[in-house]
Amino acid sequence: MEEEPEEHLDDYGGVSEEEDYEEPPPPPVNMRRGRRDTVYLAATKVEDDWRPPEFPKTDEERDRIHKYIEKTALLSYLDPSSKDLVVTAVEKLEFDDGQDIISQGDEADYYYILDSGKADVLIAKPLGSDPVKVNEYGPGGSFGELALLHGDKRIATIRATEVLKTAPGLASDCSRDQHCVTWALQRDTFRKLMMQSGKQALNERVQFLSKVNILKELDHYEKFKIAEAMQMRKVEDDEVIVKEGEPGSEFFIIQSGECHVYKQVLVDVTQCLLK
């Protein structure tokens, strides 16, 4: 069973089916690309003995990063051992208030998970004009993956802002002169981990969405963003997924199995008695 949590805006990119590591032709730089049902990863070869770099962390930091990974759609695809590799390989990078973490038009170098502080998403159309804020991230928010996956340039600027939110377990006495803290995964490390574990799962979800009637007409970018945001939920027999009359905050797609739909029907007791 698939669940779609809150979406987030990011750079654009994707993963492909090719296993021969040939460099695909670069697509045009824009928010929405042509229709196609697969996404691809910028050509990256993974050696058999490859191991990611290691950056020291406290046990508290490792636990917190693990929690972020479980809530990050792209990384939640990874198997447990690959998730451990991500925790080991991410590097702490700090940014001042107003400093750009990612700049629109630049080459992609890192994938980021925000640990503390807040970051605004800014887009300039055309490039060079005054940017407009279109979204923002708080602790646990992740960004930068799409340009890395696709080998494309950044299509948005992510700018650190004053620390208004803190990550779980961090001190709450934040002030404006504190740093915006991120955990960053270097480009080659990110791509190799995705090649090892994430590529096939993401492709399968994009292809699956192409078979869902109400989503068939979405373009590739829209399908990718939904696939990236979806999380797997397994339910037991007779478990209630949604209940009539309760507020709805989630959208579900059945990937396998069957569900029964029940609806309450109001009966006019007076009419029944008269009959």
Coordinates of N, CA and C in Angstrom, one line a residue, residues 49-269:
D49 N 34.9 -3.1 -4.8 CA 35.4 -2.8 -3.4 C 35.2 -1.4 -2.9
W50 N 34.2 -0.7 -3.6 CA 34.0 0.7 -3.2 C 33.4 0.8 -1.8
R51 N 33.9 1.7 -1.0 CA 33.3 2.0 0.3 C 33.2 3.5 0.4
P52 N 32.1 4.0 1.0 CA 32.0 5.5 1.1 C 32.9 6.1 2.2
P53 N 33.1 7.4 2.1 CA 34.0 8.0 3.2 C 33.3 8.0 4.5
E54 N 34.0 8.2 5.6 CA 33.5 8.1 6.9 C 33.7 9.4 7.7
F55 N 32.7 10.0 8.3 CA 32.8 11.2 9.1 C 32.3 10.9 10.5
P56 N 33.1 11.3 11.5 CA 32.7 10.9 12.9 C 31.5 11.6 13.3
K57 N 30.7 10.9 14.1 CA 29.4 11.5 14.7 C 29.2 10.9 16.1
T58 N 28.4 11.7 16.8 CA 28.0 11.2 18.1 C 26.9 10.1 18.0
D59 N 26.7 9.3 19.0 CA 25.6 8.4 18.9 C 24.2 9.1 18.7
E60 N 24.1 10.3 19.4 CA 22.9 11.0 19.2 C 22.7 11.5 17.8
E61 N 23.7 12.0 17.2 CA 23.7 12.4 15.8 C 23.3 11.3 14.9
R62 N 23.9 10.1 15.1 CA 23.6 9.0 14.2 C 22.2 8.6 14.4
D63 N 21.6 8.6 15.6 CA 20.2 8.2 15.8 C 19.3 9.2 15.1
R64 N 19.7 10.5 15.2 CA 18.8 11.5 14.5 C 18.9 11.4 13.0
I65 N 20.0 11.1 12.5 CA 20.1 11.0 11.0 C 19.3 9.7 10.5
H66 N 19.4 8.7 11.3 CA 18.6 7.5 11.0 C 17.1 7.8 10.9
K67 N 16.6 8.6 11.8 CA 15.2 9.0 11.8 C 14.9 9.8 10.6
Y68 N 15.8 10.7 10.2 CA 15.6 11.5 9.0 C 15.5 10.6 7.8
I69 N 16.4 9.7 7.7 CA 16.4 8.8 6.6 C 15.1 8.0 6.4
E70 N 14.6 7.5 7.5 CA 13.3 6.8 7.5 C 12.2 7.6 7.0
K71 N 12.3 9.0 7.2 CA 11.2 9.9 6.7 C 11.5 10.5 5.4
T72 N 12.7 10.2 4.8 CA 13.1 10.8 3.5 C 12.8 9.8 2.5
A73 N 11.9 10.1 1.5 CA 11.4 9.2 0.6 C 12.4 8.5 -0.2
L74 N 13.4 9.2 -0.7 CA 14.4 8.6 -1.6 C 15.3 7.6 -0.8
L75 N 15.7 8.0 0.4 CA 16.6 7.2 1.1 C 15.9 6.1 1.8
S76 N 14.6 6.2 2.1 CA 13.8 5.1 2.7 C 13.8 3.9 1.9
Y77 N 14.1 4.0 0.5 CA 14.1 2.8 -0.3 C 15.3 1.9 0.0
L78 N 16.3 2.5 0.6 CA 17.6 1.7 0.8 C 17.4 0.6 1.8
D79 N 18.2 -0.5 1.6 CA 18.2 -1.6 2.6 C 18.9 -1.1 3.9
P80 N 18.7 -1.8 5.0 CA 19.3 -1.4 6.3 C 20.8 -1.1 6.2
S81 N 21.6 -2.0 5.5 CA 23.0 -1.8 5.4 C 23.4 -0.5 4.7
S82 N 22.6 -0.2 3.6 CA 22.9 1.0 2.8 C 22.5 2.2 3.6
K83 N 21.5 2.2 4.5 CA 21.1 3.3 5.3 C 22.3 3.6 6.3
D84 N 22.9 2.5 6.8 CA 24.0 2.7 7.7 C 25.2 3.4 7.0
L85 N 25.4 3.0 5.8 CA 26.4 3.6 5.0 C 26.2 5.1 4.8
V86 N 24.9 5.5 4.6 CA 24.6 6.9 4.5 C 24.9 7.7 5.7
V87 N 24.5 7.1 6.9 CA 24.7 7.7 8.2 C 26.2 8.0 8.4
T88 N 27.0 7.0 8.0 CA 28.5 7.1 8.1 C 29.1 8.1 7.1
A89 N 28.5 8.2 5.9 CA 29.1 9.0 4.9 C 28.7 10.5 4.9
V90 N 27.6 10.8 5.5 CA 27.1 12.3 5.5 C 28.1 13.1 6.3
E91 N 28.3 14.3 5.9 CA 29.2 15.3 6.5 C 28.5 16.5 7.0
K92 N 28.8 16.9 8.2 CA 28.2 18.1 8.8 C 28.7 19.4 8.1
L93 N 27.8 20.1 7.5 CA 28.1 21.4 6.9 C 27.2 22.5 7.5
E94 N 27.8 23.6 7.9 CA 27.0 24.7 8.5 C 27.0 25.9 7.6
F95 N 25.9 26.6 7.7 CA 25.7 27.8 6.8 C 25.2 28.9 7.7
D96 N 25.6 30.1 7.4 CA 25.2 31.3 8.1 C 23.8 31.8 7.6
D97 N 23.2 32.6 8.4 CA 21.9 33.2 8.0 C 22.1 34.0 6.7
G98 N 21.3 33.6 5.7 CA 21.4 34.3 4.4 C 22.3 33.7 3.4
Q99 N 23.1 32.7 3.8 CA 24.0 32.1 2.9 C 23.3 31.1 2.1
D100 N 23.7 31.0 0.8 CA 23.1 30.0 -0.1 C 23.7 28.6 0.1
I101 N 22.9 27.7 0.4 CA 23.3 26.3 0.4 C 23.5 25.7 -1.0
I102 N 22.5 26.0 -1.8 CA 22.5 25.6 -3.2 C 22.2 26.9 -4.0
S103 N 22.8 27.1 -5.1 CA 22.6 28.2 -6.0 C 22.1 27.8 -7.3
Q104 N 21.0 28.4 -7.8 CA 20.4 28.1 -9.1 C 21.4 28.3 -10.2
G105 N 21.5 27.3 -11.1 CA 22.4 27.3 -12.2 C 23.7 26.7 -12.0
D106 N 24.0 26.4 -10.7 CA 25.3 25.8 -10.4 C 25.3 24.3 -10.6
E107 N 26.5 23.7 -10.8 CA 26.6 22.3 -10.9 C 26.3 21.7 -9.5
A108 N 25.7 20.5 -9.5 CA 25.3 19.8 -8.3 C 26.5 19.1 -7.6
D109 N 26.7 19.3 -6.3 CA 27.8 18.7 -5.6 C 27.4 17.9 -4.4
Y110 N 26.3 18.3 -3.8 CA 25.9 17.6 -2.5 C 24.4 17.3 -2.5
Y111 N 24.0 16.3 -1.7 CA 22.6 16.1 -1.3 C 22.5 16.5 0.1
Y112 N 21.5 17.2 0.6 CA 21.4 17.7 1.9 C 20.2 17.3 2.7
I113 N 20.4 17.1 4.0 CA 19.3 16.9 4.9 C 19.5 18.0 6.0
L114 N 18.5 18.8 6.2 CA 18.6 19.9 7.1 C 18.4 19.4 8.5
D115 N 19.3 19.7 9.4 CA 19.3 19.2 10.8 C 18.8 20.3 11.8
S116 N 19.1 21.5 11.5 CA 18.6 22.6 12.4 C 18.5 23.9 11.6
G117 N 17.6 24.7 11.9 CA 17.4 26.0 11.2 C 16.3 25.8 10.2
K118 N 16.3 26.8 9.2 CA 15.3 26.8 8.2 C 15.9 27.3 6.9
A119 N 15.4 26.8 5.8 CA 16.0 27.1 4.5 C 14.8 27.5 3.5
D120 N 15.0 28.6 2.8 CA 14.0 29.0 1.8 C 14.4 28.5 0.4
V121 N 13.3 28.1 -0.4 CA 13.5 27.7 -1.8 C 13.2 28.9 -2.6
L122 N 14.1 29.3 -3.4 CA 14.0 30.5 -4.3 C 14.2 30.1 -5.7
I123 N 13.4 30.6 -6.6 CA 13.5 30.4 -8.1 C 13.5 31.7 -8.8
A124 N 14.4 31.9 -9.7 CA 14.5 33.1 -10.6 C 14.1 32.7 -12.0
K125 N 13.0 33.3 -12.5 CA 12.6 33.0 -13.9 C 12.5 34.3 -14.6
P126 N 13.4 34.6 -15.6 CA 14.5 33.8 -16.0 C 15.7 33.9 -15.0
L127 N 16.7 33.0 -15.2 CA 17.9 33.1 -14.3 C 18.5 34.4 -14.4
G128 N 18.8 35.0 -13.3 CA 19.4 36.4 -13.2 C 18.4 37.4 -12.8
S129 N 17.1 37.1 -12.8 CA 16.1 38.0 -12.4 C 15.9 37.8 -10.8
D130 N 15.1 38.6 -10.2 CA 14.9 38.5 -8.8 C 14.2 37.2 -8.4
P131 N 14.8 36.4 -7.5 CA 14.2 35.1 -7.2 C 12.9 35.3 -6.4
V132 N 12.0 34.3 -6.5 CA 10.8 34.3 -5.7 C 10.8 33.1 -4.8
K133 N 10.4 33.3 -3.5 CA 10.3 32.2 -2.6 C 9.1 31.3 -3.0
V134 N 9.3 30.0 -3.1 CA 8.3 29.1 -3.5 C 8.0 28.0 -2.4
N135 N 8.9 27.9 -1.5 CA 8.8 26.8 -0.5 C 9.8 27.0 0.6
E136 N 9.8 26.2 1.6 CA 10.8 26.3 2.7 C 11.0 25.0 3.3
Y137 N 12.1 24.7 4.0 CA 12.4 23.5 4.7 C 12.7 23.8 6.1
G138 N 12.3 22.8 7.0 CA 12.7 22.8 8.4 C 13.5 21.5 8.6
P139 N 13.9 21.3 9.9 CA 14.6 20.1 10.3 C 14.0 18.8 9.7
G140 N 14.9 18.0 9.1 CA 14.4 16.8 8.5 C 14.2 16.9 7.0
G141 N 14.0 18.2 6.5 CA 13.8 18.4 5.1 C 15.0 18.0 4.3
S142 N 14.8 17.5 3.1 CA 15.9 17.0 2.3 C 15.8 17.7 0.9
F143 N 16.9 18.0 0.3 CA 16.9 18.6 -1.0 C 18.3 18.4 -1.7
G144 N 18.2 18.6 -3.1 CA 19.4 18.5 -3.9 C 19.6 17.2 -4.6
E145 N 18.7 16.3 -4.4 CA 18.9 14.9 -5.0 C 18.7 14.9 -6.5
L146 N 17.7 15.7 -7.0 CA 17.3 15.5 -8.4 C 18.4 15.9 -9.4
A147 N 19.1 17.0 -9.2 CA 20.2 17.4 -10.1 C 21.3 16.4 -10.0
L148 N 21.6 15.8 -8.8 CA 22.6 14.8 -8.7 C 22.3 13.5 -9.4
L149 N 21.0 13.1 -9.3 CA 20.6 11.9 -10.0 C 20.7 12.1 -11.6
H150 N 20.4 13.3 -12.0 CA 20.3 13.5 -13.5 C 21.6 14.1 -14.1
G151 N 22.5 14.5 -13.2 CA 23.7 15.2 -13.7 C 23.4 16.5 -14.3
D152 N 22.3 17.2 -13.8 CA 21.8 18.5 -14.3 C 22.3 19.6 -13.4
K153 N 22.0 20.8 -13.8 CA 22.4 22.0 -12.9 C 21.2 22.2 -12.0
R154 N 21.5 23.0 -10.9 CA 20.4 23.3 -10.0 C 19.4 24.2 -10.6
I155 N 18.1 23.9 -10.3 CA 17.1 24.8 -10.9 C 16.5 25.7 -9.8
A156 N 17.0 25.6 -8.6 CA 16.5 26.5 -7.5 C 17.6 26.8 -6.6
T157 N 17.5 27.9 -5.9 CA 18.4 28.3 -4.8 C 17.8 27.9 -3.5
I158 N 18.6 27.3 -2.6 CA 18.2 27.0 -1.3 C 19.0 27.9 -0.3
R159 N 18.4 28.8 0.4 CA 19.1 29.8 1.2 C 18.8 29.6 2.7
A160 N 19.9 29.5 3.5 CA 19.7 29.3 4.9 C 19.1 30.6 5.5
T161 N 18.2 30.4 6.5 CA 17.6 31.6 7.2 C 17.8 31.4 8.7
E162 N 17.3 32.4 9.4 CA 17.5 32.3 10.8 C 17.0 31.0 11.5
V163 N 17.7 30.6 12.5 CA 17.3 29.4 13.2 C 16.1 29.6 14.0
L164 N 15.0 29.1 13.5 CA 13.7 29.2 14.2 C 13.2 27.8 14.7
K165 N 13.7 26.8 14.1 CA 13.3 25.4 14.5 C 14.6 24.6 14.8
T166 N 14.5 23.7 15.8 CA 15.6 22.9 16.1 C 15.3 21.4 15.9
A167 N 16.3 20.7 15.6 CA 16.2 19.2 15.4 C 15.9 18.6 16.8
P168 N 15.2 17.4 16.8 CA 15.0 16.8 18.1 C 16.3 16.5 18.8
G169 N 16.3 16.8 20.1 CA 17.5 16.5 20.9 C 18.5 17.7 21.0
L170 N 18.3 18.7 20.1 CA 19.2 19.8 20.2 C 18.7 20.9 21.2
A171 N 19.6 21.7 21.6 CA 19.2 22.8 22.6 C 18.2 23.7 21.9
S172 N 17.2 24.2 22.7 CA 16.2 25.0 22.2 C 16.5 26.5 22.2
D173 N 17.6 26.9 22.8 CA 17.9 28.4 23.0 C 18.6 28.9 21.7
C174 N 17.8 28.8 20.6 CA 18.4 29.2 19.3 C 18.3 30.8 19.2
S175 N 19.3 31.3 18.5 CA 19.3 32.7 18.2 C 19.6 32.9 16.7
R176 N 19.5 34.2 16.3 CA 19.7 34.5 14.9 C 21.1 34.3 14.4
D177 N 22.1 34.3 15.3 CA 23.4 34.2 14.8 C 23.9 32.7 14.8
Q178 N 23.1 31.8 15.1 CA 23.5 30.4 15.0 C 23.5 29.9 13.6
H179 N 24.2 28.8 13.3 CA 24.3 28.3 12.0 C 23.1 27.4 11.6
C180 N 22.9 27.4 10.4 CA 21.9 26.4 9.8 C 22.7 25.1 9.5
V181 N 22.4 24.0 10.2 CA 23.2 22.8 10.1 C 22.6 21.8 9.2
T182 N 23.4 21.3 8.3 CA 23.0 20.2 7.4 C 23.9 19.0 7.5
W183 N 23.3 17.9 7.0 CA 24.1 16.7 6.8 C 24.2 16.5 5.3
A184 N 25.4 16.5 4.7 CA 25.6 16.5 3.3 C 26.2 15.2 2.8
L185 N 25.7 14.7 1.7 CA 26.2 13.5 1.1 C 26.8 13.9 -0.3
Q186 N 28.1 13.7 -0.4 CA 28.9 14.1 -1.6 C 28.3 13.5 -2.9
R187 N 28.5 14.1 -4.0 CA 27.9 13.7 -5.2 C 28.2 12.3 -5.6
D188 N 29.4 11.9 -5.7 CA 29.8 10.5 -6.1 C 29.3 9.5 -5.1
T189 N 29.4 9.8 -3.8 CA 28.9 8.9 -2.8 C 27.4 8.7 -3.0
F190 N 26.7 9.8 -3.2 CA 25.2 9.7 -3.3 C 24.9 8.8 -4.5
R191 N 25.5 9.1 -5.7 CA 25.2 8.4 -6.9 C 25.5 6.9 -6.8
K192 N 26.6 6.6 -6.1 CA 27.0 5.2 -6.0 C 26.0 4.4 -5.1
L193 N 25.6 5.1 -4.0 CA 24.6 4.4 -3.1 C 23.3 4.2 -3.8
M194 N 22.9 5.2 -4.6 CA 21.7 5.1 -5.4 C 21.8 4.0 -6.4
M195 N 22.9 3.9 -7.1 CA 23.1 2.8 -8.0 C 23.0 1.5 -7.4
Q196 N 23.6 1.4 -6.2 CA 23.6 0.1 -5.5 C 22.2 -0.3 -5.0
S197 N 21.4 0.6 -4.5 CA 20.2 0.2 -3.8 C 18.9 0.9 -4.3
G198 N 19.0 2.2 -4.7 CA 17.7 2.9 -4.9 C 17.2 3.0 -6.3
K199 N 18.0 2.7 -7.3 CA 17.6 2.9 -8.7 C 16.4 2.1 -9.1
Q200 N 16.4 0.8 -8.9 CA 15.4 0.0 -9.3 C 14.1 0.3 -8.6
A201 N 14.1 0.5 -7.3 CA 12.9 0.8 -6.6 C 12.2 2.0 -7.1
L202 N 13.0 3.1 -7.3 CA 12.4 4.3 -7.8 C 11.8 4.2 -9.2
N203 N 12.5 3.5 -10.1 CA 12.0 3.2 -11.4 C 10.6 2.4 -11.4
E204 N 10.6 1.4 -10.5 CA 9.4 0.6 -10.4 C 8.2 1.5 -10.0
R205 N 8.4 2.4 -9.1 CA 7.3 3.3 -8.6 C 6.9 4.2 -9.7
V206 N 7.8 4.8 -10.5 CA 7.4 5.6 -11.6 C 6.6 4.9 -12.6
Q207 N 7.0 3.6 -12.9 CA 6.3 2.8 -13.9 C 4.9 2.4 -13.3
F208 N 4.9 2.1 -12.0 CA 3.6 1.8 -11.4 C 2.6 3.0 -11.5
L209 N 3.1 4.2 -11.2 CA 2.2 5.4 -11.3 C 1.6 5.5 -12.7
S210 N 2.4 5.1 -13.7 CA 1.9 5.2 -15.1 C 0.7 4.4 -15.4
K211 N 0.5 3.4 -14.5 CA -0.6 2.5 -14.7 C -1.9 2.9 -13.9
V212 N -1.7 3.9 -13.1 CA -2.8 4.4 -12.2 C -3.6 5.4 -13.1
N213 N -4.9 5.1 -13.3 CA -5.8 5.8 -14.2 C -5.7 7.3 -13.9
I214 N -5.9 7.7 -12.7 CA -6.0 9.2 -12.4 C -4.6 9.9 -12.5
L215 N -3.5 9.1 -12.6 CA -2.2 9.7 -12.7 C -1.6 9.6 -14.1
K216 N -2.2 8.9 -15.0 CA -1.6 8.6 -16.3 C -1.2 9.9 -17.1
E217 N -2.0 10.9 -16.9 CA -1.8 12.1 -17.7 C -0.7 13.0 -17.1
L218 N -0.2 12.7 -16.0 CA 0.9 13.5 -15.4 C 2.2 13.4 -16.2
D219 N 2.9 14.5 -16.3 CA 4.2 14.4 -17.0 C 5.3 13.7 -16.1
H220 N 6.4 13.5 -16.7 CA 7.5 12.8 -16.1 C 7.9 13.4 -14.7
Y221 N 8.0 14.7 -14.7 CA 8.5 15.4 -13.5 C 7.4 15.2 -12.4
E222 N 6.2 15.3 -12.7 CA 5.1 15.1 -11.7 C 5.1 13.7 -11.2
K223 N 5.3 12.7 -12.1 CA 5.3 11.3 -11.7 C 6.5 11.0 -10.8
F224 N 7.7 11.6 -11.1 CA 8.9 11.4 -10.3 C 8.7 12.0 -8.9
K225 N 8.1 13.2 -8.8 CA 8.0 13.8 -7.5 C 7.0 13.0 -6.6
I226 N 6.0 12.4 -7.2 CA 5.0 11.6 -6.5 C 5.8 10.3 -6.0
A227 N 6.5 9.7 -7.0 CA 7.2 8.5 -6.7 C 8.2 8.7 -5.6
E228 N 8.9 9.8 -5.6 CA 9.9 10.2 -4.6 C 9.2 10.3 -3.2
A229 N 8.0 10.9 -3.2 CA 7.4 11.2 -1.9 C 6.6 10.0 -1.3
M230 N 6.3 9.0 -2.1 CA 5.5 7.9 -1.7 C 6.3 7.0 -0.6
Q231 N 5.5 6.5 0.3 CA 6.1 5.6 1.3 C 5.3 4.3 1.3
M232 N 5.9 3.2 1.6 CA 5.2 1.9 1.6 C 4.6 1.7 3.0
R233 N 3.3 1.3 2.9 CA 2.6 0.9 4.2 C 2.0 -0.5 4.0
K234 N 2.4 -1.4 4.9 CA 1.8 -2.8 4.8 C 0.7 -2.8 5.9
V235 N -0.4 -3.4 5.5 CA -1.6 -3.5 6.3 C -1.9 -5.0 6.5
E236 N -2.4 -5.3 7.7 CA -2.9 -6.7 8.0 C -4.3 -6.9 7.5
D237 N -4.7 -8.2 7.4 CA -6.0 -8.6 7.1 C -7.0 -7.9 8.1
D238 N -8.1 -7.4 7.6 CA -9.1 -6.7 8.4 C -8.7 -5.4 9.1
E239 N -7.5 -4.9 8.8 CA -7.1 -3.6 9.3 C -7.8 -2.5 8.6
V240 N -8.3 -1.5 9.3 CA -9.0 -0.4 8.7 C -8.0 0.6 8.2
I241 N -8.0 1.0 7.0 CA -7.1 1.9 6.4 C -7.6 3.4 6.5
V242 N -8.8 3.6 6.1 CA -9.5 4.9 6.3 C -10.9 4.6 6.8
K243 N -11.4 5.5 7.6 CA -12.7 5.3 8.2 C -13.7 6.5 7.8
E244 N -14.8 6.1 7.4 CA -15.8 7.0 6.9 C -16.1 8.1 8.0
G245 N -16.1 9.3 7.6 CA -16.5 10.4 8.5 C -15.2 11.1 9.2
E246 N -14.1 10.4 9.1 CA -12.9 11.0 9.7 C -12.2 11.9 8.7
P247 N -11.5 13.0 9.1 CA -10.8 13.9 8.2 C -9.7 13.1 7.4
G248 N -9.6 13.4 6.1 CA -8.6 12.8 5.3 C -7.4 13.6 5.1
S249 N -6.2 13.0 5.4 CA -4.9 13.7 5.2 C -3.9 12.9 4.4
E250 N -4.4 11.8 3.9 CA -3.5 10.9 3.1 C -4.2 10.4 1.9
F251 N -3.4 10.1 0.9 CA -3.9 9.5 -0.4 C -3.2 8.1 -0.6
F252 N -4.0 7.1 -0.8 CA -3.5 5.8 -0.9 C -3.7 5.2 -2.3
I253 N -2.7 4.4 -2.7 CA -2.8 3.6 -3.9 C -2.5 2.2 -3.6
I254 N -3.3 1.3 -4.0 CA -3.1 -0.2 -3.7 C -2.1 -0.7 -4.7
Q255 N -1.0 -1.2 -4.2 CA 0.0 -1.8 -5.0 C -0.2 -3.3 -5.2
S256 N -0.6 -4.0 -4.1 CA -0.9 -5.4 -4.2 C -2.0 -5.7 -3.2
G257 N -2.7 -6.8 -3.5 CA -3.8 -7.2 -2.5 C -5.1 -6.6 -2.9
E258 N -6.1 -6.7 -2.1 CA -7.5 -6.2 -2.3 C -8.0 -5.5 -1.1
C259 N -8.8 -4.6 -1.3 CA -9.5 -3.8 -0.2 C -11.0 -3.9 -0.4
H260 N -11.7 -4.0 0.7 CA -13.2 -3.9 0.6 C -13.6 -2.5 1.1
V261 N -14.6 -2.0 0.4 CA -15.1 -0.6 0.7 C -16.5 -0.7 1.3
Y262 N -16.7 -0.2 2.4 CA -18.0 -0.2 3.1 C -18.5 1.3 3.3
K263 N -19.8 1.5 3.1 CA -20.4 2.8 3.3 C -21.6 2.7 4.1
Q264 N -21.8 3.6 5.0 CA -23.0 3.6 5.8 C -24.1 4.1 5.0
V265 N -25.3 3.5 5.1 CA -26.5 3.9 4.4 C -27.6 4.3 5.4
L266 N -28.1 5.5 5.2 CA -29.2 6.0 6.1 C -30.5 5.4 5.6
V267 N -31.2 4.9 6.5 CA -32.5 4.3 6.2 C -33.6 5.1 6.9
D268 N -34.7 5.4 6.2 CA -35.8 6.1 6.7 C -36.7 5.1 7.5
V269 N -36.6 5.1 8.8 CA -37.3 4.1 9.6 C -38.8 4.2 9.4

